Tab-separated table of C-alpha atoms in Angstrom:
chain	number	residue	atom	x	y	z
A	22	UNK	CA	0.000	0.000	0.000
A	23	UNK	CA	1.026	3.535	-0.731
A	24	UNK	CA	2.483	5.232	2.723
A	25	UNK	CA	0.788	8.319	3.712
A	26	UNK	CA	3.284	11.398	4.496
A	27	UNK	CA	0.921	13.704	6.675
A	28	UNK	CA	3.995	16.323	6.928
A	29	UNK	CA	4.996	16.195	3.582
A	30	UNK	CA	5.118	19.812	2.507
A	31	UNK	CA	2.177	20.413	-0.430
A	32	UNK	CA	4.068	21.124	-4.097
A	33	UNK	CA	3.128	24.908	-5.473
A	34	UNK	CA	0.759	25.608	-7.785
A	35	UNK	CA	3.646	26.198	-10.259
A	36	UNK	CA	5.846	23.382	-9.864
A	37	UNK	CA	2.872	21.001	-10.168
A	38	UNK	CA	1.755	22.488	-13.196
A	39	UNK	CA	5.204	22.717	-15.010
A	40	UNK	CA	6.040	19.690	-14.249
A	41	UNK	CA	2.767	18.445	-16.078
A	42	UNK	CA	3.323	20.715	-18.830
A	43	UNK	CA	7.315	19.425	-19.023
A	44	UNK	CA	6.013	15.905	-18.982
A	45	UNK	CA	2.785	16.193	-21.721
A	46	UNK	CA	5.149	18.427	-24.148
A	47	UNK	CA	8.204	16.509	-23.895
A	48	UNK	CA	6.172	12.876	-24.868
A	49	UNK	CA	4.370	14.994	-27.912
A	50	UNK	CA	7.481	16.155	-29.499
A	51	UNK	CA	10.559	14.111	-27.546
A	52	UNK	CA	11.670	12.269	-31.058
A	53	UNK	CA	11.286	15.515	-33.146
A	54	UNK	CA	13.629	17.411	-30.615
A	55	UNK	CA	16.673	14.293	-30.733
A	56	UNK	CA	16.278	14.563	-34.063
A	57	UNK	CA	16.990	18.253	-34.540
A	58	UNK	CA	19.603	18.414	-31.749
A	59	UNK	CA	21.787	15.395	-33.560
A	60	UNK	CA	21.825	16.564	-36.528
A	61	UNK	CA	22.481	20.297	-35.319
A	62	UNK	CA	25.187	19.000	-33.705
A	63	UNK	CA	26.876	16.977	-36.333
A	64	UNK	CA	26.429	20.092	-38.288
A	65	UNK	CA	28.344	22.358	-36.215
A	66	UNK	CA	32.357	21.385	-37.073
A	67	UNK	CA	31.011	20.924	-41.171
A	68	UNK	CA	33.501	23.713	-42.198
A	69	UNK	CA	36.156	22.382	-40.571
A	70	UNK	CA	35.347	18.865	-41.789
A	71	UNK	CA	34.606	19.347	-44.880
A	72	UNK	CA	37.597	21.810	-45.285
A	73	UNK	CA	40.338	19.182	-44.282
A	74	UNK	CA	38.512	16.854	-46.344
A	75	UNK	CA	39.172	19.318	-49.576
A	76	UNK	CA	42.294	20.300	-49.231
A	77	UNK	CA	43.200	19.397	-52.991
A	78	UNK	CA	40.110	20.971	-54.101
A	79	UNK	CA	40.307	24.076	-52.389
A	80	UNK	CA	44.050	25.079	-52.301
A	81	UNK	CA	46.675	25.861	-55.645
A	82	UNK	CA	49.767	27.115	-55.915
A	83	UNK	CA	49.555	30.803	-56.946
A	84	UNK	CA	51.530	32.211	-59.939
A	85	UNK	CA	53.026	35.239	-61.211
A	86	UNK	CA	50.153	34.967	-63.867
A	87	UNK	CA	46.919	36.502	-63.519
A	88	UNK	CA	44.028	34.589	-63.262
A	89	UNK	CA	42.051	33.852	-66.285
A	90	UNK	CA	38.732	35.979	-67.122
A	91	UNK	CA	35.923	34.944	-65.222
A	92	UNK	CA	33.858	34.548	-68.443
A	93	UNK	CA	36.629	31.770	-69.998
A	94	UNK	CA	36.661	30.113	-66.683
A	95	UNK	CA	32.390	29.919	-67.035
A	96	UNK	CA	32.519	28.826	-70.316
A	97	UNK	CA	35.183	26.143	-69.855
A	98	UNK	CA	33.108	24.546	-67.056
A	99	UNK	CA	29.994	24.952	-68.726
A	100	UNK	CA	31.518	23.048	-71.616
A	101	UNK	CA	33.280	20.476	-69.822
A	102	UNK	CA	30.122	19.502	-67.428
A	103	UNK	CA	27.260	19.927	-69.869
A	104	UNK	CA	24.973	20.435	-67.485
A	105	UNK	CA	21.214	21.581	-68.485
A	106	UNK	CA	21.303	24.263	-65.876
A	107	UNK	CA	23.157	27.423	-65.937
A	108	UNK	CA	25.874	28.496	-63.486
A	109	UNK	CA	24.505	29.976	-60.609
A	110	UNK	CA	27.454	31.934	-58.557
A	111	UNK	CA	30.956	32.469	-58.368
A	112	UNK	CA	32.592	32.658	-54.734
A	113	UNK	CA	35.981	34.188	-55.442
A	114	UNK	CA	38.844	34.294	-52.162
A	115	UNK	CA	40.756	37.065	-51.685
A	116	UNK	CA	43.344	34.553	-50.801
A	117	UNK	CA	45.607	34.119	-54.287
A	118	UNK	CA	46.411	30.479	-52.992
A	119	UNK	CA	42.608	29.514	-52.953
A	120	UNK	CA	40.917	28.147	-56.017
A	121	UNK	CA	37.523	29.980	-57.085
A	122	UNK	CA	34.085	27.943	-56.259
A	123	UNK	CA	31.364	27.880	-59.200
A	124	UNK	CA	28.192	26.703	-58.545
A	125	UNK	CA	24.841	25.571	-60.132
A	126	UNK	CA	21.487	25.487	-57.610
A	127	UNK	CA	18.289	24.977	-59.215
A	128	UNK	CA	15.027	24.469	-56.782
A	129	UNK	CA	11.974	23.232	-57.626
A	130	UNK	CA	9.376	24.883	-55.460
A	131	UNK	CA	6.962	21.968	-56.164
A	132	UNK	CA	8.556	19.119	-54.553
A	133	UNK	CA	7.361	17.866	-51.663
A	134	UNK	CA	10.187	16.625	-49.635
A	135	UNK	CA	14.066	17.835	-50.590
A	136	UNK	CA	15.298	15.522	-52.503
A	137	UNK	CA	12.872	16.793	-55.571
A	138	UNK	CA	12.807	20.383	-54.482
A	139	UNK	CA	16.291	20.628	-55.318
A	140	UNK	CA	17.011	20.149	-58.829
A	141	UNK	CA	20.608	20.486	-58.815
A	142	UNK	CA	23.774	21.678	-56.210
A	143	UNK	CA	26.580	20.959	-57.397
A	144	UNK	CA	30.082	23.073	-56.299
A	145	UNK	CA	32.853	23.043	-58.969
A	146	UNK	CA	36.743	23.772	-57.590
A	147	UNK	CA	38.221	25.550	-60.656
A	148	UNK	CA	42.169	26.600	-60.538
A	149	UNK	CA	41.975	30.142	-62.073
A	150	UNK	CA	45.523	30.337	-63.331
A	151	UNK	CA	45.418	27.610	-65.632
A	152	UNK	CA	41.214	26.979	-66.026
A	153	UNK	CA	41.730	23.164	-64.418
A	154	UNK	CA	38.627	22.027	-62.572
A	155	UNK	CA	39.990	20.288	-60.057
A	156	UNK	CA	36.814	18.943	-58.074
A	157	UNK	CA	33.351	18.815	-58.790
A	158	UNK	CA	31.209	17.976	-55.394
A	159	UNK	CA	27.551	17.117	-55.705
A	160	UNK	CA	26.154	18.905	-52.972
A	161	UNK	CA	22.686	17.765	-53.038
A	162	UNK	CA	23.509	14.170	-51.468
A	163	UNK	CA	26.453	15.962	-49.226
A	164	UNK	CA	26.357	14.179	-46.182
A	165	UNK	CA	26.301	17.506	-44.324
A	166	UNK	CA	23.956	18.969	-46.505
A	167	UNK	CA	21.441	16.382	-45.897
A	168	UNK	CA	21.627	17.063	-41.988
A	169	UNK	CA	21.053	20.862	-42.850
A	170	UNK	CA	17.973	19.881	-44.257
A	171	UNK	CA	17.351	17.407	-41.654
A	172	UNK	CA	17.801	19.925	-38.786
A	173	UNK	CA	15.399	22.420	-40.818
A	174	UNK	CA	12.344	20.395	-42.304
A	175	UNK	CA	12.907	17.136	-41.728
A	176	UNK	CA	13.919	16.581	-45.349
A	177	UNK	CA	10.332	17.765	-45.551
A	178	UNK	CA	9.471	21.372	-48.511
A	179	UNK	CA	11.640	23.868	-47.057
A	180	UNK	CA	9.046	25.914	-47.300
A	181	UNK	CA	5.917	24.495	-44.917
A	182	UNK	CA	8.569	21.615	-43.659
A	183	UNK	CA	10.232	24.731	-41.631
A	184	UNK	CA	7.084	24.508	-39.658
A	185	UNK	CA	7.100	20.692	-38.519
A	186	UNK	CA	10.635	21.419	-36.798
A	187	UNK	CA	9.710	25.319	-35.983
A	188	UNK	CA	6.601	23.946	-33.814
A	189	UNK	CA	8.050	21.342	-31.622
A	190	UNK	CA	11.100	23.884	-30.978
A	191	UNK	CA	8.756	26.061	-29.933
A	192	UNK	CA	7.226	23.619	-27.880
A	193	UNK	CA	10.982	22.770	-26.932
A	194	UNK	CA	11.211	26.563	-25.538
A	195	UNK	CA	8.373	26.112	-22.998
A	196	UNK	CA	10.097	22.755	-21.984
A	197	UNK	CA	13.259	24.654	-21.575
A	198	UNK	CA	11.644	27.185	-19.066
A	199	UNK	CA	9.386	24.532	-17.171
A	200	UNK	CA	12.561	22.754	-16.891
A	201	UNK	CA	14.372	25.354	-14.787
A	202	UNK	CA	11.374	25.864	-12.847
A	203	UNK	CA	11.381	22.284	-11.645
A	204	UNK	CA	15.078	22.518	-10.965
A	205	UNK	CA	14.957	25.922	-8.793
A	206	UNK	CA	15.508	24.662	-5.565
A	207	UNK	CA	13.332	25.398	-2.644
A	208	UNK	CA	16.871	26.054	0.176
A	209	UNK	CA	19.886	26.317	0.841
A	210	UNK	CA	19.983	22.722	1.472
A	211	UNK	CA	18.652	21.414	-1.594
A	212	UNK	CA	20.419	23.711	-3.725
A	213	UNK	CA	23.543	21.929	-2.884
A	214	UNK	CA	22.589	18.556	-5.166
A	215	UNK	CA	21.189	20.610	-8.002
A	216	UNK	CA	24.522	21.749	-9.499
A	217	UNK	CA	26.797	18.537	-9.667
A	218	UNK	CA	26.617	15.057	-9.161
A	219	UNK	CA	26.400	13.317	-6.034
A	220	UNK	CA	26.891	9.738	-6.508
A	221	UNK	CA	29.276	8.120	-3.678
A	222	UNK	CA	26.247	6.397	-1.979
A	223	UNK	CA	23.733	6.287	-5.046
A	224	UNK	CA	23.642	2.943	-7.085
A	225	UNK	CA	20.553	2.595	-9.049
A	226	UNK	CA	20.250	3.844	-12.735
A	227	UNK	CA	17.034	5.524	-12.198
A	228	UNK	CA	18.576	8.381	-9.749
A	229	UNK	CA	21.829	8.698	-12.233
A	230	UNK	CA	19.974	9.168	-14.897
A	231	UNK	CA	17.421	11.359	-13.209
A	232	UNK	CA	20.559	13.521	-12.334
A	233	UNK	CA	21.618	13.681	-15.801
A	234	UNK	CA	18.496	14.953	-17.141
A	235	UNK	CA	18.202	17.459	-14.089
A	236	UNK	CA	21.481	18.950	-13.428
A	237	UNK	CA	23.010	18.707	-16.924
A	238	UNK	CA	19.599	20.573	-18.361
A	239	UNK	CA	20.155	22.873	-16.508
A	240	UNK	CA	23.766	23.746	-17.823
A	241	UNK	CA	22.484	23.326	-20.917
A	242	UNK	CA	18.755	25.159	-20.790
A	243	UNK	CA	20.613	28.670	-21.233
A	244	UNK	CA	22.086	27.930	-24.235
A	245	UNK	CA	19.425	25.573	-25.853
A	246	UNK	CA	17.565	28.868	-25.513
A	247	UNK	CA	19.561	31.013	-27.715
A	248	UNK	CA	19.951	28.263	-30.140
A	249	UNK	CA	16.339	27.999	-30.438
A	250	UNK	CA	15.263	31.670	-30.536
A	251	UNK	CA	17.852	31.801	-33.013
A	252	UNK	CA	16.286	28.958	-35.066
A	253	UNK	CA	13.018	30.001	-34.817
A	254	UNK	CA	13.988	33.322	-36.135
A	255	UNK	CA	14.341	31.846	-39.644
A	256	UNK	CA	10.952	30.201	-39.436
A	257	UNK	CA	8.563	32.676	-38.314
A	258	UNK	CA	8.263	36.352	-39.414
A	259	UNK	CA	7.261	37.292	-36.003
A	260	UNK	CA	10.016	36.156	-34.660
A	261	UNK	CA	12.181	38.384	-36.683
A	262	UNK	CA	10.109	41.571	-36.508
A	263	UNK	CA	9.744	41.328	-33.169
A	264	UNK	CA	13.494	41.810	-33.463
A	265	UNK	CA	13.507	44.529	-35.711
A	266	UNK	CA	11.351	46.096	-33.513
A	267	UNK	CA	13.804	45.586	-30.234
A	268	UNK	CA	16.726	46.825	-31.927
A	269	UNK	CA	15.607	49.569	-34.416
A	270	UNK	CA	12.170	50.903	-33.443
A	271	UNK	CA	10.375	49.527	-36.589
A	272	UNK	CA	8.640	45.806	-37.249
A	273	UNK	CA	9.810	45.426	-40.926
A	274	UNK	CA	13.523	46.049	-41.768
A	275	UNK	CA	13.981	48.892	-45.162
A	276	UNK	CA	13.089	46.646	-48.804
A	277	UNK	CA	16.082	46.446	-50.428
A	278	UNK	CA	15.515	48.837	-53.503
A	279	UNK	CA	17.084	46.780	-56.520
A	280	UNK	CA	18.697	49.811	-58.367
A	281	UNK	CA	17.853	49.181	-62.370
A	282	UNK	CA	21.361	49.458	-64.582
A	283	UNK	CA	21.245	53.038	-66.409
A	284	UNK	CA	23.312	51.020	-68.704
A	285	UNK	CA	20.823	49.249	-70.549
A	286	UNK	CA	21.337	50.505	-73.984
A	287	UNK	CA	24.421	49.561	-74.465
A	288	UNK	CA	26.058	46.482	-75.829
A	289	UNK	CA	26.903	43.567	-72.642
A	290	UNK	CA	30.601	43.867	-71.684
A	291	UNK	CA	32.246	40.358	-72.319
A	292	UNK	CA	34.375	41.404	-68.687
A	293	UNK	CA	31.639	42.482	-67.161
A	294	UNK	CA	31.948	40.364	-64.258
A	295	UNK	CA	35.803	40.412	-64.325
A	296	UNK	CA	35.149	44.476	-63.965
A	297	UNK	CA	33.270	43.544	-60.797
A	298	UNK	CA	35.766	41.233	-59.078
A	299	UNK	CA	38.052	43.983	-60.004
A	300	UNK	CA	36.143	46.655	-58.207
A	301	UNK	CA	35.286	44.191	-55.100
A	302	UNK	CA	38.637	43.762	-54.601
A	303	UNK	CA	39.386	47.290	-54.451
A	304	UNK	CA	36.990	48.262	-52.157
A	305	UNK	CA	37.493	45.107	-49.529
A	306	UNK	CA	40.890	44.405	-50.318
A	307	UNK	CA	40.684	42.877	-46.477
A	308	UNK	CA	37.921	40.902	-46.385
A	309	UNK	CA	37.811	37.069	-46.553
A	310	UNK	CA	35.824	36.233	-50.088
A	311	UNK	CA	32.970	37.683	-52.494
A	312	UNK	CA	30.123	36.167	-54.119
A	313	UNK	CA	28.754	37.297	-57.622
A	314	UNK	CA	25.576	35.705	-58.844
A	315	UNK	CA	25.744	34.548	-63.087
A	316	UNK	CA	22.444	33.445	-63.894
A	317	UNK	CA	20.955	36.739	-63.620
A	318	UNK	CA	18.404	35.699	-61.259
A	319	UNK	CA	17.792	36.399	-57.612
A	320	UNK	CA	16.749	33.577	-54.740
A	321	UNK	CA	12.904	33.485	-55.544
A	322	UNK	CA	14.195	33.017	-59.434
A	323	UNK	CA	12.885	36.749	-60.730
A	324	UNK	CA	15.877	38.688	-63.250
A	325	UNK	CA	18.025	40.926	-61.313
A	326	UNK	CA	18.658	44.454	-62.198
A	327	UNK	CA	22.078	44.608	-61.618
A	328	UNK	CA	25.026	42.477	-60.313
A	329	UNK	CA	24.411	42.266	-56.707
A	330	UNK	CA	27.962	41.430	-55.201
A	331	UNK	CA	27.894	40.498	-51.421
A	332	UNK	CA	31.509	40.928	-49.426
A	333	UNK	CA	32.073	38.234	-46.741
A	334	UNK	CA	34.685	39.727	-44.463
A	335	UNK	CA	35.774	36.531	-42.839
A	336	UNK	CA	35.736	32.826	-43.227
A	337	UNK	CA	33.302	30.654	-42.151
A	338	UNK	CA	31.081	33.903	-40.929
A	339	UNK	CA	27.887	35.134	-42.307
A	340	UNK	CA	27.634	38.309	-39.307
A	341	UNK	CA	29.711	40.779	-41.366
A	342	UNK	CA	28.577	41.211	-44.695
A	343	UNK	CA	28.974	44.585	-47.131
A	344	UNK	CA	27.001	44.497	-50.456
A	345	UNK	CA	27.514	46.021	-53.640
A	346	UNK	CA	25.770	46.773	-57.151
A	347	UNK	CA	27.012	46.990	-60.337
A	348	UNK	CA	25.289	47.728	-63.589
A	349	UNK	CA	24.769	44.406	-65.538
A	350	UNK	CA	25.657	46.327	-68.973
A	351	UNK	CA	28.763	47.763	-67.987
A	352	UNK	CA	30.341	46.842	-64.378
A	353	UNK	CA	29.391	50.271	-63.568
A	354	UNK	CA	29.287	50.592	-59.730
A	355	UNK	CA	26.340	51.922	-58.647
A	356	UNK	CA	25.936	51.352	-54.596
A	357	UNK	CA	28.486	50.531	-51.899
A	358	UNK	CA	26.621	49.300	-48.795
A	359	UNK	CA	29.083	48.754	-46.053
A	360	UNK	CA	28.306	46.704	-42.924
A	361	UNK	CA	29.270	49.354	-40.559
A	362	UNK	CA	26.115	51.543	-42.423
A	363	UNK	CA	23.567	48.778	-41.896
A	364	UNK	CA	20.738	49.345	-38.875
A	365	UNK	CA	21.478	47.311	-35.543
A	366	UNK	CA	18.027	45.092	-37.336
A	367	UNK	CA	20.163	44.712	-40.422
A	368	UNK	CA	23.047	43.584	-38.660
A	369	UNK	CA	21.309	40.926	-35.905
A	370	UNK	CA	19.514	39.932	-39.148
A	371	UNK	CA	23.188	38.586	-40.974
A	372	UNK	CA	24.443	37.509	-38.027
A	373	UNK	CA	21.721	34.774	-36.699
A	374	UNK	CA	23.219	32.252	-38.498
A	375	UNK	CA	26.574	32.582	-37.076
A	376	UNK	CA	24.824	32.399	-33.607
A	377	UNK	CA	22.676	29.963	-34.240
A	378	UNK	CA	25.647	27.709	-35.684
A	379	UNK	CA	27.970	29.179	-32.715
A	380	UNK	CA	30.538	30.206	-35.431
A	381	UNK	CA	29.972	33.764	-34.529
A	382	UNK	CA	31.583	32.851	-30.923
A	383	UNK	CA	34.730	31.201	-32.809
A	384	UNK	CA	36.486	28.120	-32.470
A	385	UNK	CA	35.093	28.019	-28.219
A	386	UNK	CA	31.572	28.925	-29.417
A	387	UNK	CA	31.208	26.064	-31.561
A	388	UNK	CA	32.329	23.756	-28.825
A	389	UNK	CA	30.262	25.135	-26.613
A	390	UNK	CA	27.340	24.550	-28.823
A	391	UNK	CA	28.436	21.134	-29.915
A	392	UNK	CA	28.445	20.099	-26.129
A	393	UNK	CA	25.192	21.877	-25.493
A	394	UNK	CA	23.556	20.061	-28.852
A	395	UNK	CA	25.279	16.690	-26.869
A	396	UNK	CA	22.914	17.474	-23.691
A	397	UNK	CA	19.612	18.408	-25.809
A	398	UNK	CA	20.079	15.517	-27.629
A	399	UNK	CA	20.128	13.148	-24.410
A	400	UNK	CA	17.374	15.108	-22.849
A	401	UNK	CA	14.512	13.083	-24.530
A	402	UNK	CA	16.081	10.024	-23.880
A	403	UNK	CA	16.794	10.774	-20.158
A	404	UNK	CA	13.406	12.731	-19.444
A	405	UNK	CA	11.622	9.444	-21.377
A	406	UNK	CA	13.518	7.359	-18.985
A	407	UNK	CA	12.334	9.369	-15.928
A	408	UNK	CA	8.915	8.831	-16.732
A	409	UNK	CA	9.440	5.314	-17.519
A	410	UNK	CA	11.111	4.471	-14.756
A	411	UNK	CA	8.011	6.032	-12.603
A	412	UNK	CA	5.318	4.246	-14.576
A	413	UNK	CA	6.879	0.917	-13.828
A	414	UNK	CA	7.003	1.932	-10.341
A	415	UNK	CA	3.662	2.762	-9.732
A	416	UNK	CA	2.561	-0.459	-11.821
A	417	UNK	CA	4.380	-2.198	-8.611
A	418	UNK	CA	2.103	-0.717	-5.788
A	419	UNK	CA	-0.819	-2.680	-4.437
């Protein structure tokens, strides 16, 4: 029979009711949330992976030549790949000793799970001194791709699959909070078990692990809720203008205006892009690479007006980003739009990847959010285990 505790102090009205909120939310979306933590956390070291990885690819020896036009270097690997799709981009490094990166990404906004949205993503390792390709990578079944897309939509549409991971993170969020709730001890006295372990005189599995989920939560709730404002950010719009509206007083950030070329009359330069690479380098002679789109056509597939060229000023980093414009016809520049000018909207907005990813914190940041992606991961499996381990024990009272 169950034992009566007539002194037993009575649980508040808000620990009882977190705790049934932690328990109902963490059973409805407990395999969703391992599943976005592991593959979040494989994800976070994929630059330094898949950098080591391409070493052959992504390094040549530099030259006293210059590097070939950037229209013979397009044509050459459109000729040598046949592909039916055009080239997308160019990523060019300011580093001489780094080969340039051409790429082809078509989507197909009809398919239903990501394996037929995307078309084609291919990267192509071209050395620009001599026009060798020296690697072509198909991106679409990259191993570390496929967990992007994992971590996002559950290989689902990116564009509604965003909201069968964004709900259960949300979800995740309240968990988070009714989490340290639960923890916050009530003393002194019980404080002193909630921080580390305390094991010399415990030897069942169902107190260990009851620790585990408890005290390493904890640690890890802080974090777990930065990564997941951070992810949610990219998911819902009022995420982001509630943002905007934090940091600079408005709920919408300024519509970039897409200046039209005042070029258009004239005959296409053949260097037209070469003119641009020459100008980019000019300007951000110090910054880490540059992209410069060559199909003409923005993300949601409509013509550009111009050449948009967007200035990455250091590896691996997303946060500091200048943008330029060039007239199509010509390589006329026609807007300089340096980081430093951007609203404090504008910049949170570039940088919430780098966050999100830890990257933005360096080398410790991403270990920090590798370990914390560790913990999240376990916490399903640990708070399942909890509330197994109690359902078996009240199944053993008479």
């Amino acid at each position: 029979m169950k034992k009566k505790h007539p002194h037993k102090k009575k649980v508040s009205f808000t620990k009882k009711w977190s705790a049934k909120l932690h328990l109902w939310l963490g059973l409805s979306v407990g395999i969703i949330v391992f599943i976005v933590s592991l593959t979040g956390t494989l994800y976070v070291f994929k630059d330094e992976i898949q950098n080591s990885l391409r070493k052959e690819a992504i390094y040549v020896n530099e030259t006293s030549a210059s590097p070939l036009s950037i229209t013979v270097l397009k044509e050459k690997v459109s000729l040598e790949l046949h592909e039916k799709y055009p080239l997308s981009a160019l990523e060019v490094s300011l580093d001489k000793n780094k080969s340039y990166r051409f790429s082809y990404y078509e989507k197909n906004k009809k398919g239903w799970n990501y394996f037929e949205e995307v078309k084609i993503n291919k990267l192509v390792y071209v050395n620009q001194y001599n026009g060798k390709i020296l690697a072509v990578y198909n991106e679409k079944y990259n191993f570390f791709n496929i967990l992007k897309y994992i971590h996002w939509s559950l290989l689902l549409n990116s564009e509604w699959g965003k909201y069968v991971v964004g709900i259960p993170t949300v979800v995740f969020i309240f968990m988070l909070i009714t989490g340290i709730i639960l923890w916050w001890p009530k003393n002194k006295k019980a404080r002193r078990g909630r921080f580390w372990f305390s094991w010399e005189n415990v030897k069942t599995w169902k107190r260990k692990n009851y620790d585990l989920h408890n005290i390493l939560g904890f640690y890890a709730s802080f974090f777990a809720l930065l990564i997941s404002i951070t992810g949610i950010y990219f998911a819902y719009p009022y995420v982001k203008n509630t943002f905007n509206l934090a940091l600079s007083g408005s709920l919408e950030q300024p519509k970039d205006k897409e200046i039209k070329s005042p070029d258009s009359l004239m005959v296409k330069n053949a260097s037209v892009y070469d003119l641009t690479a020459e100008q980019t380098r000019k300007l951000y002679p110090t910054s880490s690479s540059f992209r410069i789109p060559l199909n003409g056509k923005n993300k949601k597939g409509k013509e550009l007006k111009n050449i948009p060229v967007t200035v990455y000023g250091e590896e691996g980093r997303f946060s500091e980003r200048n943008t330029l414009a060039f007239d199509k016809y010509s390589g006329k520049l026609l807007a300089d739009q340096p980081h430093q000018k951007l609203s404090n909207a504008e910049k949170y907005a570039n940088a919430n990847y780098d966050i999100h990813t830890g990257s933005y914190f360096g080398l410790f940041g991403k270990i920090l959010w590798f370990i914390t992606g560790l913990i999240c991961t376990s916490l399903p499996v640990t708070g399942f285990l909890v509330w197994w381990g109690k359902q078996k024990k009240q199944g053993k009272k008479i």
